[in-house]
């Protein structure tokens, strides 16, 4: 056991002993961020008998998984939206406000209106913020012309409308950042589904996929499917061939790399990202912009008493996915419950499964099993991997079905 | 005083209302509900017989029961871990 964990266990034990059990209320946990991670954590902590407050600025959550299907017109936007009534019905206090300050010493969260909430433990699930300082020319104003659509909602609809309105022989430029970023295979699913729209409705149009790296998640599966399904639609430009975007000019709809200039009819620019703002405010993000955590408890390595889950965390081999956030939230909640009860948290194992749709009825997947090793979450040797590259079409159909069922299952479980 | 053992147990267990260690899912088990639910193609597993779940995990792990996704996941768990997961899942959803 490392020094920090030993000290924290001692702190947890003294907390339990310092208060007469029968005279006290349940320990208080504040969860900031009501996405797949935060909402799951709030439910698990509440089930564990804790007094839980979920702080989420938006009254409605718009899910990112399956939002590429919305862009391609394969899924209605309504299927992405979830309210918090289910969590409130479960007995969780849901507060729709922005958290603006965290006093880790006093163990207190401050909201935008000045309200404060004390906590015994704080769970942060802030998701991502887009780095509007990373690509010259690409700021928030530029995103209104060249949508990122990497936070689902209005941006998703904007990109969908632009593709719908694009001229018959037009060009879509899709720019993908370097690692790490939310949803590693997401840009390639997006390229696939936009290519599906082009193939079926604008067959002379093409998509140029500019990538700031040379390898990517489910690469063999995507590229094998593209060769079969979209040979005329997708032109892939990896880093080695000049795929990294060096600047954009939104007024002229130009996307530049060090080697070329692309004139786009539609430009989807997914910029580099970092942990959501409250993680920066709380001091749990390091110089990388992401949050280092203990792989057993998800407690911040920088600020004791704060736990970070989901896309914002540096979770080792675990990718930034909704499935990961859901799995991490449950492990983190169990650890928080143990710490508050003065027990040693159990060493966890976590699973991630991630499906991508390449075309309607054509799904591919990656799975992984992870455990704490060497201070990080590492792959369990011999497990995980991608679906077979040479699989029959029936398996692709099955994985597309699994993808849709996973989405229904997880959103029902999380939002109720 | 008859209540004393209960009070002592509460004090030892920590703050009131906090779940006991006995309810903790074994490593990996809490991830399963991400996919398995009533009405989904993957099927619900909560409350299924322990022996059935353990046998399925063993078959996925060895490859005798082919499945694209579960084959990849089951290989991440030892026989003992799989058995613990099966016992835990079998207890869920039971009255």
mmCIF file with all atom_site columns, C-alpha atoms in Angstrom, chain A residues 121-316:
data_model
loop_
_atom_site.group_PDB
_atom_site.id
_atom_site.type_symbol
_atom_site.label_atom_id
_atom_site.label_alt_id
_atom_site.label_comp_id
_atom_site.label_asym_id
_atom_site.label_entity_id
_atom_site.label_seq_id
_atom_site.pdbx_PDB_ins_code
_atom_site.Cartn_x
_atom_site.Cartn_y
_atom_site.Cartn_z
_atom_site.occupancy
_atom_site.B_iso_or_equiv
_atom_site.pdbx_formal_charge
_atom_site.auth_seq_id
_atom_site.auth_comp_id
_atom_site.auth_asym_id
_atom_site.auth_atom_id
_atom_site.pdbx_PDB_model_num
ATOM 1   C CA . UNK A 1 121 ? -15.828 13.032 -0.408  1.00 0.00 ? 121 UNK A CA 1
ATOM 2   C CA . UNK A 1 122 ? -16.176 14.695 -3.808  1.00 0.00 ? 122 UNK A CA 1
ATOM 3   C CA . UNK A 1 123 ? -16.492 12.855 -7.122  1.00 0.00 ? 123 UNK A CA 1
ATOM 4   C CA . UNK A 1 124 ? -15.695 14.799 -10.286 1.00 0.00 ? 124 UNK A CA 1
ATOM 5   C CA . UNK A 1 125 ? -16.976 13.547 -13.618 1.00 0.00 ? 125 UNK A CA 1
ATOM 6   C CA . UNK A 1 126 ? -16.548 16.708 -15.660 1.00 0.00 ? 126 UNK A CA 1
ATOM 7   C CA . UNK A 1 127 ? -16.022 15.202 -19.095 1.00 0.00 ? 127 UNK A CA 1
ATOM 8   C CA . UNK A 1 128 ? -13.979 17.195 -21.573 1.00 0.00 ? 128 UNK A CA 1
ATOM 9   C CA . UNK A 1 129 ? -13.460 20.745 -22.663 1.00 0.00 ? 129 UNK A CA 1
ATOM 10  C CA . UNK A 1 130 ? -12.399 21.502 -26.202 1.00 0.00 ? 130 UNK A CA 1
ATOM 11  C CA . UNK A 1 131 ? -9.094  23.309 -26.587 1.00 0.00 ? 131 UNK A CA 1
ATOM 12  C CA . UNK A 1 132 ? -9.934  26.347 -28.657 1.00 0.00 ? 132 UNK A CA 1
ATOM 13  C CA . UNK A 1 133 ? -6.296  27.479 -28.383 1.00 0.00 ? 133 UNK A CA 1
ATOM 14  C CA . UNK A 1 134 ? -4.821  24.440 -30.122 1.00 0.00 ? 134 UNK A CA 1
ATOM 15  C CA . UNK A 1 135 ? -5.457  25.016 -33.849 1.00 0.00 ? 135 UNK A CA 1
ATOM 16  C CA . UNK A 1 136 ? -4.792  28.525 -35.207 1.00 0.00 ? 136 UNK A CA 1
ATOM 17  C CA . UNK A 1 137 ? -8.101  29.931 -36.458 1.00 0.00 ? 137 UNK A CA 1
ATOM 18  C CA . UNK A 1 138 ? -10.246 27.390 -34.638 1.00 0.00 ? 138 UNK A CA 1
ATOM 19  C CA . UNK A 1 139 ? -11.988 29.149 -31.755 1.00 0.00 ? 139 UNK A CA 1
ATOM 20  C CA . UNK A 1 140 ? -15.560 29.028 -30.456 1.00 0.00 ? 140 UNK A CA 1
ATOM 21  C CA . UNK A 1 141 ? -16.757 31.359 -33.222 1.00 0.00 ? 141 UNK A CA 1
ATOM 22  C CA . UNK A 1 142 ? -15.148 29.099 -35.841 1.00 0.00 ? 142 UNK A CA 1
ATOM 23  C CA . UNK A 1 143 ? -17.057 26.122 -34.411 1.00 0.00 ? 143 UNK A CA 1
ATOM 24  C CA . UNK A 1 144 ? -20.297 27.765 -35.553 1.00 0.00 ? 144 UNK A CA 1
ATOM 25  C CA . UNK A 1 145 ? -18.995 27.451 -39.136 1.00 0.00 ? 145 UNK A CA 1
ATOM 26  C CA . UNK A 1 146 ? -16.859 24.336 -38.783 1.00 0.00 ? 146 UNK A CA 1
ATOM 27  C CA . UNK A 1 147 ? -18.635 22.257 -36.124 1.00 0.00 ? 147 UNK A CA 1
ATOM 28  C CA . UNK A 1 148 ? -16.712 19.891 -33.892 1.00 0.00 ? 148 UNK A CA 1
ATOM 29  C CA . UNK A 1 149 ? -19.935 18.147 -32.766 1.00 0.00 ? 149 UNK A CA 1
ATOM 30  C CA . UNK A 1 150 ? -17.768 16.541 -30.077 1.00 0.00 ? 150 UNK A CA 1
ATOM 31  C CA . UNK A 1 151 ? -20.168 17.595 -27.360 1.00 0.00 ? 151 UNK A CA 1
ATOM 32  C CA . UNK A 1 152 ? -23.552 16.385 -28.498 1.00 0.00 ? 152 UNK A CA 1
ATOM 33  C CA . UNK A 1 153 ? -26.395 18.860 -28.886 1.00 0.00 ? 153 UNK A CA 1
ATOM 34  C CA . UNK A 1 154 ? -26.688 21.896 -31.144 1.00 0.00 ? 154 UNK A CA 1
ATOM 35  C CA . UNK A 1 155 ? -23.316 21.122 -32.726 1.00 0.00 ? 155 UNK A CA 1
ATOM 36  C CA . UNK A 1 156 ? -24.571 17.662 -33.708 1.00 0.00 ? 156 UNK A CA 1
ATOM 37  C CA . UNK A 1 157 ? -27.613 19.149 -35.404 1.00 0.00 ? 157 UNK A CA 1
ATOM 38  C CA . UNK A 1 158 ? -25.528 21.830 -37.102 1.00 0.00 ? 158 UNK A CA 1
ATOM 39  C CA . UNK A 1 159 ? -23.228 19.245 -38.691 1.00 0.00 ? 159 UNK A CA 1
ATOM 40  C CA . UNK A 1 160 ? -26.226 17.127 -39.717 1.00 0.00 ? 160 UNK A CA 1
ATOM 41  C CA . UNK A 1 161 ? -27.827 20.151 -41.435 1.00 0.00 ? 161 UNK A CA 1
ATOM 42  C CA . UNK A 1 162 ? -24.586 21.072 -43.201 1.00 0.00 ? 162 UNK A CA 1
ATOM 43  C CA . UNK A 1 163 ? -24.163 17.581 -44.635 1.00 0.00 ? 163 UNK A CA 1
ATOM 44  C CA . UNK A 1 164 ? -27.810 17.526 -45.686 1.00 0.00 ? 164 UNK A CA 1
ATOM 45  C CA . UNK A 1 165 ? -27.394 20.882 -47.485 1.00 0.00 ? 165 UNK A CA 1
ATOM 46  C CA . UNK A 1 166 ? -24.014 20.082 -49.065 1.00 0.00 ? 166 UNK A CA 1
ATOM 47  C CA . UNK A 1 167 ? -23.791 20.203 -52.879 1.00 0.00 ? 167 UNK A CA 1
ATOM 48  C CA . UNK A 1 168 ? -23.958 16.898 -54.735 1.00 0.00 ? 168 UNK A CA 1
ATOM 49  C CA . UNK A 1 169 ? -20.257 16.801 -55.616 1.00 0.00 ? 169 UNK A CA 1
ATOM 50  C CA . UNK A 1 170 ? -19.068 18.482 -52.424 1.00 0.00 ? 170 UNK A CA 1
ATOM 51  C CA . UNK A 1 171 ? -16.161 17.781 -50.093 1.00 0.00 ? 171 UNK A CA 1
ATOM 52  C CA . UNK A 1 172 ? -16.358 17.044 -46.383 1.00 0.00 ? 172 UNK A CA 1
ATOM 53  C CA . UNK A 1 173 ? -13.129 17.568 -44.443 1.00 0.00 ? 173 UNK A CA 1
ATOM 54  C CA . UNK A 1 174 ? -13.013 15.774 -41.090 1.00 0.00 ? 174 UNK A CA 1
ATOM 55  C CA . UNK A 1 175 ? -10.054 16.584 -38.829 1.00 0.00 ? 175 UNK A CA 1
ATOM 56  C CA . UNK A 1 176 ? -9.040  14.191 -36.028 1.00 0.00 ? 176 UNK A CA 1
ATOM 57  C CA . UNK A 1 177 ? -6.763  15.175 -33.116 1.00 0.00 ? 177 UNK A CA 1
ATOM 58  C CA . UNK A 1 178 ? -3.816  13.322 -31.605 1.00 0.00 ? 178 UNK A CA 1
ATOM 59  C CA . UNK A 1 179 ? -4.281  11.172 -28.488 1.00 0.00 ? 179 UNK A CA 1
ATOM 60  C CA . UNK A 1 180 ? -5.759  11.344 -25.927 1.00 0.00 ? 180 UNK A CA 1
ATOM 61  C CA . UNK A 1 181 ? -9.284  12.507 -26.640 1.00 0.00 ? 181 UNK A CA 1
ATOM 62  C CA . UNK A 1 182 ? -12.863 11.460 -25.915 1.00 0.00 ? 182 UNK A CA 1
ATOM 63  C CA . UNK A 1 183 ? -14.017 8.320  -27.764 1.00 0.00 ? 183 UNK A CA 1
ATOM 64  C CA . UNK A 1 184 ? -10.927 7.064  -29.676 1.00 0.00 ? 184 UNK A CA 1
ATOM 65  C CA . UNK A 1 185 ? -12.883 5.358  -32.521 1.00 0.00 ? 185 UNK A CA 1
ATOM 66  C CA . UNK A 1 186 ? -15.548 8.097  -32.679 1.00 0.00 ? 186 UNK A CA 1
ATOM 67  C CA . UNK A 1 187 ? -14.043 10.120 -35.540 1.00 0.00 ? 187 UNK A CA 1
ATOM 68  C CA . UNK A 1 188 ? -13.738 7.005  -37.702 1.00 0.00 ? 188 UNK A CA 1
ATOM 69  C CA . UNK A 1 189 ? -17.310 5.968  -37.004 1.00 0.00 ? 189 UNK A CA 1
ATOM 70  C CA . UNK A 1 190 ? -18.293 9.508  -37.960 1.00 0.00 ? 190 UNK A CA 1
ATOM 71  C CA . UNK A 1 191 ? -16.278 9.298  -41.203 1.00 0.00 ? 191 UNK A CA 1
ATOM 72  C CA . UNK A 1 192 ? -17.937 5.946  -41.980 1.00 0.00 ? 192 UNK A CA 1
ATOM 73  C CA . UNK A 1 193 ? -21.494 7.157  -41.424 1.00 0.00 ? 193 UNK A CA 1
ATOM 74  C CA . UNK A 1 194 ? -20.969 10.411 -43.320 1.00 0.00 ? 194 UNK A CA 1
ATOM 75  C CA . UNK A 1 195 ? -19.523 8.292  -46.153 1.00 0.00 ? 195 UNK A CA 1
ATOM 76  C CA . UNK A 1 196 ? -22.688 6.181  -45.998 1.00 0.00 ? 196 UNK A CA 1
ATOM 77  C CA . UNK A 1 197 ? -24.771 9.331  -46.520 1.00 0.00 ? 197 UNK A CA 1
ATOM 78  C CA . UNK A 1 198 ? -22.559 10.425 -49.408 1.00 0.00 ? 198 UNK A CA 1
ATOM 79  C CA . UNK A 1 199 ? -22.632 7.001  -51.071 1.00 0.00 ? 199 UNK A CA 1
ATOM 80  C CA . UNK A 1 200 ? -26.400 6.689  -50.860 1.00 0.00 ? 200 UNK A CA 1
ATOM 81  C CA . UNK A 1 201 ? -27.425 10.300 -51.519 1.00 0.00 ? 201 UNK A CA 1
ATOM 82  C CA . UNK A 1 202 ? -24.511 12.284 -52.988 1.00 0.00 ? 202 UNK A CA 1
ATOM 83  C CA . UNK A 1 203 ? -22.407 9.674  -54.796 1.00 0.00 ? 203 UNK A CA 1
ATOM 84  C CA . UNK A 1 204 ? -20.027 12.205 -56.398 1.00 0.00 ? 204 UNK A CA 1
ATOM 85  C CA . UNK A 1 205 ? -19.125 13.752 -53.036 1.00 0.00 ? 205 UNK A CA 1
ATOM 86  C CA . UNK A 1 206 ? -16.113 12.679 -50.948 1.00 0.00 ? 206 UNK A CA 1
ATOM 87  C CA . UNK A 1 207 ? -14.768 12.851 -47.428 1.00 0.00 ? 207 UNK A CA 1
ATOM 88  C CA . UNK A 1 208 ? -11.164 13.730 -46.651 1.00 0.00 ? 208 UNK A CA 1
ATOM 89  C CA . UNK A 1 209 ? -10.131 12.374 -43.267 1.00 0.00 ? 209 UNK A CA 1
ATOM 90  C CA . UNK A 1 210 ? -7.175  14.337 -41.899 1.00 0.00 ? 210 UNK A CA 1
ATOM 91  C CA . UNK A 1 211 ? -5.598  12.526 -38.951 1.00 0.00 ? 211 UNK A CA 1
ATOM 92  C CA . UNK A 1 212 ? -2.994  13.887 -36.511 1.00 0.00 ? 212 UNK A CA 1
ATOM 93  C CA . UNK A 1 213 ? -1.788  10.319 -35.895 1.00 0.00 ? 213 UNK A CA 1
ATOM 94  C CA . UNK A 1 214 ? -0.862  7.233  -37.880 1.00 0.00 ? 214 UNK A CA 1
ATOM 95  C CA . UNK A 1 215 ? -2.683  4.541  -35.946 1.00 0.00 ? 215 UNK A CA 1
ATOM 96  C CA . UNK A 1 216 ? -6.120  4.507  -34.389 1.00 0.00 ? 216 UNK A CA 1
ATOM 97  C CA . UNK A 1 217 ? -8.654  2.352  -32.551 1.00 0.00 ? 217 UNK A CA 1
ATOM 98  C CA . UNK A 1 218 ? -10.195 -0.536 -34.546 1.00 0.00 ? 218 UNK A CA 1
ATOM 99  C CA . UNK A 1 219 ? -8.041  0.608  -37.485 1.00 0.00 ? 219 UNK A CA 1
ATOM 100 C CA . UNK A 1 220 ? -7.912  -2.705 -39.362 1.00 0.00 ? 220 UNK A CA 1
ATOM 101 C CA . UNK A 1 221 ? -11.666 -3.129 -39.018 1.00 0.00 ? 221 UNK A CA 1
ATOM 102 C CA . UNK A 1 222 ? -12.454 0.377  -40.202 1.00 0.00 ? 222 UNK A CA 1
ATOM 103 C CA . UNK A 1 223 ? -9.995  0.351  -43.099 1.00 0.00 ? 223 UNK A CA 1
ATOM 104 C CA . UNK A 1 224 ? -11.098 -3.092 -44.245 1.00 0.00 ? 224 UNK A CA 1
ATOM 105 C CA . UNK A 1 225 ? -14.743 -1.933 -44.187 1.00 0.00 ? 225 UNK A CA 1
ATOM 106 C CA . UNK A 1 226 ? -13.901 1.317  -45.999 1.00 0.00 ? 226 UNK A CA 1
ATOM 107 C CA . UNK A 1 227 ? -12.111 -0.600 -48.768 1.00 0.00 ? 227 UNK A CA 1
ATOM 108 C CA . UNK A 1 228 ? -15.285 -2.613 -49.309 1.00 0.00 ? 228 UNK A CA 1
ATOM 109 C CA . UNK A 1 229 ? -18.028 -0.089 -48.617 1.00 0.00 ? 229 UNK A CA 1
ATOM 110 C CA . UNK A 1 230 ? -16.612 3.363  -49.321 1.00 0.00 ? 230 UNK A CA 1
ATOM 111 C CA . UNK A 1 231 ? -13.643 3.146  -51.751 1.00 0.00 ? 231 UNK A CA 1
ATOM 112 C CA . UNK A 1 232 ? -14.943 6.177  -53.677 1.00 0.00 ? 232 UNK A CA 1
ATOM 113 C CA . UNK A 1 233 ? -15.980 8.198  -50.645 1.00 0.00 ? 233 UNK A CA 1
ATOM 114 C CA . UNK A 1 234 ? -13.185 8.192  -48.030 1.00 0.00 ? 234 UNK A CA 1
ATOM 115 C CA . UNK A 1 235 ? -9.680  9.539  -48.581 1.00 0.00 ? 235 UNK A CA 1
ATOM 116 C CA . UNK A 1 236 ? -7.585  8.904  -45.467 1.00 0.00 ? 236 UNK A CA 1
ATOM 117 C CA . UNK A 1 237 ? -4.570  11.141 -44.800 1.00 0.00 ? 237 UNK A CA 1
ATOM 118 C CA . UNK A 1 238 ? -2.539  9.974  -41.764 1.00 0.00 ? 238 UNK A CA 1
ATOM 119 C CA . UNK A 1 239 ? 0.045   12.075 -39.903 1.00 0.00 ? 239 UNK A CA 1
ATOM 120 C CA . UNK A 1 240 ? 2.881   10.572 -41.939 1.00 0.00 ? 240 UNK A CA 1
ATOM 121 C CA . UNK A 1 241 ? 1.268   11.857 -45.135 1.00 0.00 ? 241 UNK A CA 1
ATOM 122 C CA . UNK A 1 242 ? 0.567   15.319 -43.741 1.00 0.00 ? 242 UNK A CA 1
ATOM 123 C CA . UNK A 1 243 ? -2.725  14.696 -41.947 1.00 0.00 ? 243 UNK A CA 1
ATOM 124 C CA . UNK A 1 244 ? -2.178  17.089 -39.051 1.00 0.00 ? 244 UNK A CA 1
ATOM 125 C CA . UNK A 1 245 ? -4.190  20.304 -39.352 1.00 0.00 ? 245 UNK A CA 1
ATOM 126 C CA . UNK A 1 246 ? -1.981  23.363 -38.845 1.00 0.00 ? 246 UNK A CA 1
ATOM 127 C CA . UNK A 1 247 ? -4.633  26.080 -39.256 1.00 0.00 ? 247 UNK A CA 1
ATOM 128 C CA . UNK A 1 248 ? -8.176  26.749 -40.429 1.00 0.00 ? 248 UNK A CA 1
ATOM 129 C CA . UNK A 1 249 ? -9.831  29.705 -42.134 1.00 0.00 ? 249 UNK A CA 1
ATOM 130 C CA . UNK A 1 250 ? -13.539 29.388 -41.349 1.00 0.00 ? 250 UNK A CA 1
ATOM 131 C CA . UNK A 1 251 ? -14.660 32.308 -43.542 1.00 0.00 ? 251 UNK A CA 1
ATOM 132 C CA . UNK A 1 252 ? -13.017 30.800 -46.622 1.00 0.00 ? 252 UNK A CA 1
ATOM 133 C CA . UNK A 1 253 ? -13.808 27.206 -45.450 1.00 0.00 ? 253 UNK A CA 1
ATOM 134 C CA . UNK A 1 254 ? -10.147 26.275 -45.803 1.00 0.00 ? 254 UNK A CA 1
ATOM 135 C CA . UNK A 1 255 ? -8.381  23.633 -43.727 1.00 0.00 ? 255 UNK A CA 1
ATOM 136 C CA . UNK A 1 256 ? -4.577  23.766 -43.865 1.00 0.00 ? 256 UNK A CA 1
ATOM 137 C CA . UNK A 1 257 ? -1.903  21.215 -43.110 1.00 0.00 ? 257 UNK A CA 1
ATOM 138 C CA . UNK A 1 258 ? 1.867   21.733 -43.419 1.00 0.00 ? 258 UNK A CA 1
ATOM 139 C CA . UNK A 1 259 ? 1.656   20.164 -46.872 1.00 0.00 ? 259 UNK A CA 1
ATOM 140 C CA . UNK A 1 260 ? -1.674  21.083 -48.416 1.00 0.00 ? 260 UNK A CA 1
ATOM 141 C CA . UNK A 1 261 ? -4.729  23.289 -48.376 1.00 0.00 ? 261 UNK A CA 1
ATOM 142 C CA . UNK A 1 262 ? -8.207  21.769 -48.493 1.00 0.00 ? 262 UNK A CA 1
ATOM 143 C CA . UNK A 1 263 ? -11.286 23.701 -49.601 1.00 0.00 ? 263 UNK A CA 1
ATOM 144 C CA . UNK A 1 264 ? -14.263 22.236 -47.789 1.00 0.00 ? 264 UNK A CA 1
ATOM 145 C CA . UNK A 1 265 ? -17.997 22.445 -48.307 1.00 0.00 ? 265 UNK A CA 1
ATOM 146 C CA . UNK A 1 266 ? -18.392 20.986 -44.829 1.00 0.00 ? 266 UNK A CA 1
ATOM 147 C CA . UNK A 1 267 ? -15.557 21.002 -42.294 1.00 0.00 ? 267 UNK A CA 1
ATOM 148 C CA . UNK A 1 268 ? -15.841 19.047 -39.081 1.00 0.00 ? 268 UNK A CA 1
ATOM 149 C CA . UNK A 1 269 ? -12.885 19.951 -36.898 1.00 0.00 ? 269 UNK A CA 1
ATOM 150 C CA . UNK A 1 270 ? -12.427 17.855 -33.768 1.00 0.00 ? 270 UNK A CA 1
ATOM 151 C CA . UNK A 1 271 ? -9.844  19.812 -31.789 1.00 0.00 ? 271 UNK A CA 1
ATOM 152 C CA . UNK A 1 272 ? -7.551  18.539 -29.014 1.00 0.00 ? 272 UNK A CA 1
ATOM 153 C CA . UNK A 1 273 ? -9.238  18.344 -25.625 1.00 0.00 ? 273 UNK A CA 1
ATOM 154 C CA . UNK A 1 274 ? -8.588  18.458 -21.890 1.00 0.00 ? 274 UNK A CA 1
ATOM 155 C CA . UNK A 1 275 ? -10.481 17.689 -18.693 1.00 0.00 ? 275 UNK A CA 1
ATOM 156 C CA . UNK A 1 276 ? -13.610 19.773 -18.096 1.00 0.00 ? 276 UNK A CA 1
ATOM 157 C CA . UNK A 1 277 ? -13.077 23.179 -16.525 1.00 0.00 ? 277 UNK A CA 1
ATOM 158 C CA . UNK A 1 278 ? -14.024 22.289 -12.951 1.00 0.00 ? 278 UNK A CA 1
ATOM 159 C CA . UNK A 1 279 ? -11.138 19.792 -12.889 1.00 0.00 ? 279 UNK A CA 1
ATOM 160 C CA . UNK A 1 280 ? -8.758  22.668 -13.626 1.00 0.00 ? 280 UNK A CA 1
ATOM 161 C CA . UNK A 1 281 ? -10.453 24.819 -10.943 1.00 0.00 ? 281 UNK A CA 1
ATOM 162 C CA . UNK A 1 282 ? -10.183 21.964 -8.431  1.00 0.00 ? 282 UNK A CA 1
ATOM 163 C CA . UNK A 1 283 ? -6.484  21.509 -9.189  1.00 0.00 ? 283 UNK A CA 1
ATOM 164 C CA . UNK A 1 284 ? -6.853  17.842 -10.104 1.00 0.00 ? 284 UNK A CA 1
ATOM 165 C CA . UNK A 1 285 ? -5.574  18.225 -13.698 1.00 0.00 ? 285 UNK A CA 1
ATOM 166 C CA . UNK A 1 286 ? -1.839  18.058 -14.337 1.00 0.00 ? 286 UNK A CA 1
ATOM 167 C CA . UNK A 1 287 ? 0.129   19.831 -17.073 1.00 0.00 ? 287 UNK A CA 1
ATOM 168 C CA . UNK A 1 288 ? -1.269  17.442 -19.674 1.00 0.00 ? 288 UNK A CA 1
ATOM 169 C CA . UNK A 1 289 ? -4.730  18.872 -18.992 1.00 0.00 ? 289 UNK A CA 1
ATOM 170 C CA . UNK A 1 290 ? -5.973  15.494 -17.692 1.00 0.00 ? 290 UNK A CA 1
ATOM 171 C CA . UNK A 1 291 ? -6.347  14.109 -14.171 1.00 0.00 ? 291 UNK A CA 1
ATOM 172 C CA . UNK A 1 292 ? -3.983  11.533 -12.664 1.00 0.00 ? 292 UNK A CA 1
ATOM 173 C CA . UNK A 1 293 ? -5.774  9.099  -10.347 1.00 0.00 ? 293 UNK A CA 1
ATOM 174 C CA . UNK A 1 294 ? -5.152  6.116  -8.086  1.00 0.00 ? 294 UNK A CA 1
ATOM 175 C CA . UNK A 1 295 ? -6.294  3.095  -10.146 1.00 0.00 ? 295 UNK A CA 1
ATOM 176 C CA . UNK A 1 296 ? -7.929  1.415  -7.136  1.00 0.00 ? 296 UNK A CA 1
ATOM 177 C CA . UNK A 1 297 ? -10.037 4.313  -5.822  1.00 0.00 ? 297 UNK A CA 1
ATOM 178 C CA . UNK A 1 298 ? -9.964  6.889  -8.644  1.00 0.00 ? 298 UNK A CA 1
ATOM 179 C CA . UNK A 1 299 ? -8.850  9.355  -5.980  1.00 0.00 ? 299 UNK A CA 1
ATOM 180 C CA . UNK A 1 300 ? -6.899  12.258 -7.404  1.00 0.00 ? 300 UNK A CA 1
ATOM 181 C CA . UNK A 1 301 ? -3.138  11.936 -7.094  1.00 0.00 ? 301 UNK A CA 1
ATOM 182 C CA . UNK A 1 302 ? -3.002  15.716 -6.721  1.00 0.00 ? 302 UNK A CA 1
ATOM 183 C CA . UNK A 1 303 ? -5.831  16.580 -4.284  1.00 0.00 ? 303 UNK A CA 1
ATOM 184 C CA . UNK A 1 304 ? -6.832  14.119 -1.521  1.00 0.00 ? 304 UNK A CA 1
ATOM 185 C CA . UNK A 1 305 ? -10.559 13.612 -0.945  1.00 0.00 ? 305 UNK A CA 1
ATOM 186 C CA . UNK A 1 306 ? -11.403 14.262 -4.600  1.00 0.00 ? 306 UNK A CA 1
ATOM 187 C CA . UNK A 1 307 ? -12.066 11.426 -7.037  1.00 0.00 ? 307 UNK A CA 1
ATOM 188 C CA . UNK A 1 308 ? -12.038 11.785 -10.821 1.00 0.00 ? 308 UNK A CA 1
ATOM 189 C CA . UNK A 1 309 ? -13.799 9.402  -13.212 1.00 0.00 ? 309 UNK A CA 1
ATOM 190 C CA . UNK A 1 310 ? -14.706 9.244  -16.887 1.00 0.00 ? 310 UNK A CA 1
ATOM 191 C CA . UNK A 1 311 ? -13.172 11.111 -19.800 1.00 0.00 ? 311 UNK A CA 1
ATOM 192 C CA . UNK A 1 312 ? -11.306 13.596 -17.553 1.00 0.00 ? 312 UNK A CA 1
ATOM 193 C CA . UNK A 1 313 ? -9.274  10.906 -15.755 1.00 0.00 ? 313 UNK A CA 1
ATOM 194 C CA . UNK A 1 314 ? -5.952  9.476  -16.856 1.00 0.00 ? 314 UNK A CA 1
ATOM 195 C CA . UNK A 1 315 ? -7.121  5.882  -16.655 1.00 0.00 ? 315 UNK A CA 1
ATOM 196 C CA . UNK A 1 316 ? -4.071  4.193  -18.187 1.00 0.00 ? 316 UNK A CA 1
#
